């Protein structure tokens, strides 16, 4: 059987007009080729679709059913073509993004996500909060399309681009003697009790902050460990110790916590956008990447 879409369009036009002349005019073709194509269609499906007389054209029972089915087929083709176009341009589909717990507090990241949601409301965003090191496997095997993470050694299949660098701040209780300082050197924290990340959690921030302290020959006196930055902020608010976190977390406002910039120029942490080298990014992922990379990489988070 060799039925083409044009055969269906010709048939629908004749069935709706019930007149070959008007249908030919509507299709912008001459009447004899139209009649010939309808005859070819009838031979292909082995059924008479129209009851023809010199004065009228009527649908047969087979024609009535075929009209219903032909309209559905043409609509399905139109819908499929529209969906393919929307997917091609990133207007529809699914986008899976891994993000660290600090990502929503970074103004450029939250702004990019908001703009994406406004521009592409039909794209299903699947956001997964997962720490930096735990993002690596799903990014490599395709379970995630993009990852927003802290700087960390990456396996070969992954590519990255710098989103931003943000300064690290000291956190102290508002009654702490250091709370009045406009800025601090990490040396000022040498003998302070620290609230710090649990090393078993595997956050990249743990390595970043510990490396900073080690570069200045400081072994932090850790009195309390926590798995999440939010918990660290809360524990500093209770007076259990001091800590160091990225500037973006200042958006978490607790009246008992004072944030103080560190003086060291290398007291920074980087946020990366990561994706697989081995898989072509979808149009939706490319659109999101473009929005995330609109901001200069040197801006501070917050």
XYZ file of C-alpha atoms in Angstrom:
302
model
C 0.000 0.000 0.000
C 1.385 3.375 -1.009
C -0.722 6.155 0.497
C 0.857 9.589 0.762
C -0.162 12.459 3.008
C -1.174 14.487 -0.038
C -3.710 11.787 -0.874
C -5.265 12.247 2.544
C -5.327 16.038 2.180
C -6.928 15.772 -1.257
C -9.520 13.342 0.060
C -10.411 15.514 3.078
C -10.833 18.570 0.848
C -13.228 16.725 -1.481
C -15.085 15.146 1.456
C -15.600 18.532 3.096
C -16.577 20.344 -0.104
C -18.480 17.419 -1.687
C -17.537 19.042 -4.980
C -14.404 18.322 -7.002
C -14.275 21.783 -8.550
C -14.434 23.640 -5.222
C -11.969 21.205 -3.659
C -9.522 21.730 -6.551
C -9.822 25.503 -6.131
C -9.217 25.159 -2.377
C -6.135 23.001 -3.012
C -4.901 25.305 -5.786
C -4.698 22.490 -8.320
C -6.758 21.672 -11.420
C -9.716 19.316 -11.220
C -8.541 16.427 -13.476
C -5.370 15.675 -11.433
C -7.463 15.834 -8.240
C -9.955 13.295 -9.591
C -7.046 11.093 -10.673
C -5.442 11.179 -7.223
C -8.736 10.256 -5.533
C -9.063 7.289 -7.874
C -5.493 6.216 -7.039
C -6.331 6.461 -3.331
C -9.459 4.336 -3.757
C -7.449 1.695 -5.613
C -4.779 1.672 -2.902
C -7.278 1.055 -0.104
C -9.548 -1.108 -2.289
C -12.700 0.820 -1.350
C -15.060 3.313 -2.964
C -14.979 6.514 -0.922
C -17.407 8.670 -2.922
C -20.732 7.934 -4.572
C -20.551 10.078 -7.710
C -23.327 11.142 -10.067
C -23.414 13.844 -12.694
C -25.037 16.184 -10.161
C -23.624 15.237 -6.742
C -20.761 13.755 -4.764
C -21.550 11.928 -1.528
C -19.448 9.981 0.945
C -19.972 6.246 1.119
C -19.999 4.475 4.488
C -16.344 3.593 3.900
C -15.656 7.212 2.972
C -17.295 8.529 6.143
C -15.102 6.310 8.305
C -12.016 7.092 6.243
C -12.674 10.834 6.645
C -12.637 10.461 10.422
C -9.421 8.449 10.327
C -7.733 10.675 7.733
C -8.397 13.785 9.819
C -6.900 12.032 12.858
C -3.818 10.966 10.894
C -3.251 14.477 9.552
C -3.724 15.949 13.026
C -1.266 13.410 14.466
C 1.305 14.328 11.837
C 0.819 18.029 12.561
C 1.116 17.424 16.303
C 4.242 15.301 15.848
C 5.859 17.931 13.643
C 5.014 20.662 16.147
C 6.427 18.661 19.047
C 9.615 17.896 17.112
C 10.041 21.605 16.362
C 9.472 22.569 19.995
C 11.961 19.945 21.183
C 14.467 21.113 18.571
C 14.223 24.680 19.871
C 14.092 23.676 23.538
C 10.523 24.851 24.065
C 9.396 21.462 25.369
C 10.879 18.318 26.880
C 12.570 17.392 30.142
C 15.654 18.880 31.759
C 17.366 17.133 34.680
C 19.684 19.308 36.768
C 21.752 18.344 39.777
C 22.549 21.133 42.209
C 24.343 21.553 45.514
C 22.499 22.852 48.541
C 24.111 26.290 48.140
C 22.948 26.772 44.528
C 19.519 28.295 45.315
C 21.261 30.936 47.455
C 23.450 32.111 44.554
C 21.601 35.037 43.021
C 22.802 34.454 39.450
C 21.729 30.798 39.569
C 18.302 31.504 41.043
C 17.776 34.326 38.513
C 18.688 32.042 35.599
C 16.303 29.341 36.817
C 13.517 31.898 37.152
C 14.070 33.277 33.659
C 14.151 29.771 32.200
C 10.848 28.938 33.877
C 9.277 32.111 32.433
C 10.591 31.563 28.905
C 10.084 27.808 28.631
C 7.061 26.896 30.765
C 6.475 23.646 28.855
C 9.888 22.191 29.750
C 9.657 19.874 32.733
C 12.452 20.827 35.121
C 13.583 17.992 37.353
C 15.850 19.483 40.028
C 17.830 17.099 42.232
C 19.658 18.373 45.305
C 22.842 16.327 45.488
C 26.345 17.200 46.610
C 29.197 17.797 44.187
C 30.857 14.387 44.257
C 27.569 12.519 44.092
C 26.684 14.347 40.859
C 29.623 12.910 38.921
C 28.219 9.432 38.204
C 24.723 10.516 37.040
C 26.264 13.218 34.842
C 28.590 10.645 33.270
C 25.899 8.049 32.595
C 23.186 10.452 31.421
C 20.841 10.474 34.413
C 21.538 14.205 34.756
C 21.824 16.700 31.894
C 23.555 19.504 33.809
C 25.224 19.807 37.188
C 25.753 22.932 39.286
C 28.558 22.128 41.697
C 31.656 23.313 43.490
C 35.083 22.898 41.934
C 36.327 19.331 42.177
C 38.450 16.905 40.121
C 36.289 15.629 37.258
C 36.412 12.295 35.437
C 37.383 12.383 31.763
C 33.816 12.139 30.330
C 32.760 15.427 31.945
C 33.194 18.987 30.730
C 32.829 22.141 32.827
C 32.640 25.901 32.665
C 33.105 28.392 35.462
C 29.853 29.978 36.640
C 31.300 32.239 39.304
C 33.896 32.712 41.972
C 32.612 33.780 45.355
C 34.462 34.775 48.515
C 34.523 32.745 51.687
C 33.315 34.417 54.878
C 33.862 33.725 58.538
C 30.731 33.136 60.644
C 30.743 34.020 64.320
C 28.120 34.497 66.998
C 27.069 38.125 67.403
C 28.455 38.170 70.982
C 31.850 36.792 69.912
C 34.798 39.213 70.339
C 35.542 38.953 66.598
C 32.008 39.970 65.614
C 32.899 43.684 65.494
C 35.654 43.236 62.873
C 35.127 44.590 59.359
C 37.291 41.784 57.991
C 39.371 38.924 59.363
C 42.458 36.967 58.489
C 42.132 33.213 58.781
C 44.905 33.501 61.382
C 42.343 35.039 63.727
C 40.470 31.730 63.680
C 43.460 29.543 64.518
C 42.424 28.801 68.112
C 38.684 29.049 67.672
C 36.401 26.004 68.013
C 35.004 25.152 64.578
C 31.637 23.942 63.426
C 32.577 22.119 60.243
C 31.362 19.725 57.574
C 31.309 16.032 58.319
C 34.040 14.589 56.035
C 31.911 11.494 55.416
C 29.296 13.569 53.596
C 31.756 14.248 50.785
C 31.019 17.885 49.975
C 33.499 19.797 47.830
C 33.184 22.740 50.231
C 34.787 20.608 52.932
C 37.911 20.221 50.777
C 37.878 23.889 49.698
C 37.744 25.300 53.204
C 40.122 22.752 54.719
C 42.636 23.450 51.939
C 42.427 27.179 52.667
C 43.201 26.629 56.331
C 46.015 24.202 55.550
C 47.664 26.703 53.194
C 48.067 28.937 56.259
C 49.203 26.080 58.470
C 45.976 26.017 60.467
C 44.599 22.725 61.731
C 41.023 23.609 62.750
C 39.885 22.556 66.203
C 36.589 20.946 65.207
C 34.106 20.631 68.033
C 30.982 19.893 65.994
C 30.395 18.327 62.582
C 27.316 18.707 60.385
C 26.217 17.410 57.008
C 24.639 20.596 55.669
C 25.649 24.244 55.549
C 22.249 25.262 56.916
C 22.924 23.172 60.010
C 26.350 24.769 60.389
C 24.796 28.247 60.329
C 22.267 27.196 62.943
C 24.954 25.758 65.203
C 27.053 28.930 64.926
C 23.921 30.820 65.990
C 23.844 28.739 69.181
C 27.428 29.714 69.996
C 28.961 26.255 69.508
C 31.803 27.640 67.401
C 32.856 29.617 64.344
C 32.843 28.479 60.745
C 33.649 29.447 57.146
C 31.128 29.348 54.315
C 30.613 30.913 50.859
C 29.186 34.422 50.670
C 25.979 33.219 49.003
C 24.773 31.707 52.269
C 24.437 35.221 53.701
C 20.947 35.135 52.238
C 20.120 32.931 55.225
C 19.490 35.647 57.795
C 19.909 34.703 61.459
C 20.224 37.619 63.886
C 22.708 35.709 66.056
C 25.175 35.118 63.204
C 27.633 37.732 61.924
C 29.284 37.248 58.517
C 32.795 38.698 58.170
C 34.799 38.742 54.903
C 38.189 37.027 54.954
C 41.205 39.090 53.959
C 43.093 36.404 52.069
C 42.798 36.774 48.287
C 42.661 33.000 47.875
C 39.707 32.691 50.257
C 37.371 31.888 47.397
C 35.355 28.990 46.087
C 34.241 28.306 42.542
C 30.879 27.187 41.217
C 30.947 25.145 38.020
C 28.428 24.122 35.411
C 29.170 20.529 34.376
C 27.874 18.274 31.591
C 28.902 15.162 29.686
C 31.285 15.376 26.726
C 29.921 12.121 25.361
C 26.273 13.128 24.922
C 24.821 15.880 22.790
C 23.061 18.399 25.005
C 19.367 18.813 24.332
C 18.151 22.199 23.136
C 16.567 22.760 26.544
C 19.904 22.078 28.260
C 21.680 24.453 25.872
C 19.118 27.156 26.609
C 19.631 26.700 30.350
C 23.405 26.728 29.952
C 23.226 30.003 28.033
C 21.143 31.619 30.785
C 23.444 30.383 33.549
C 26.535 31.667 31.751
C 25.178 35.178 31.170
C 26.794 36.465 34.349
C 30.510 37.287 34.596
C 32.465 34.511 36.296
C 34.200 36.937 38.652
C 31.060 38.151 40.404
C 30.593 37.298 44.048
C 27.723 35.094 45.084
C 25.108 36.524 47.369
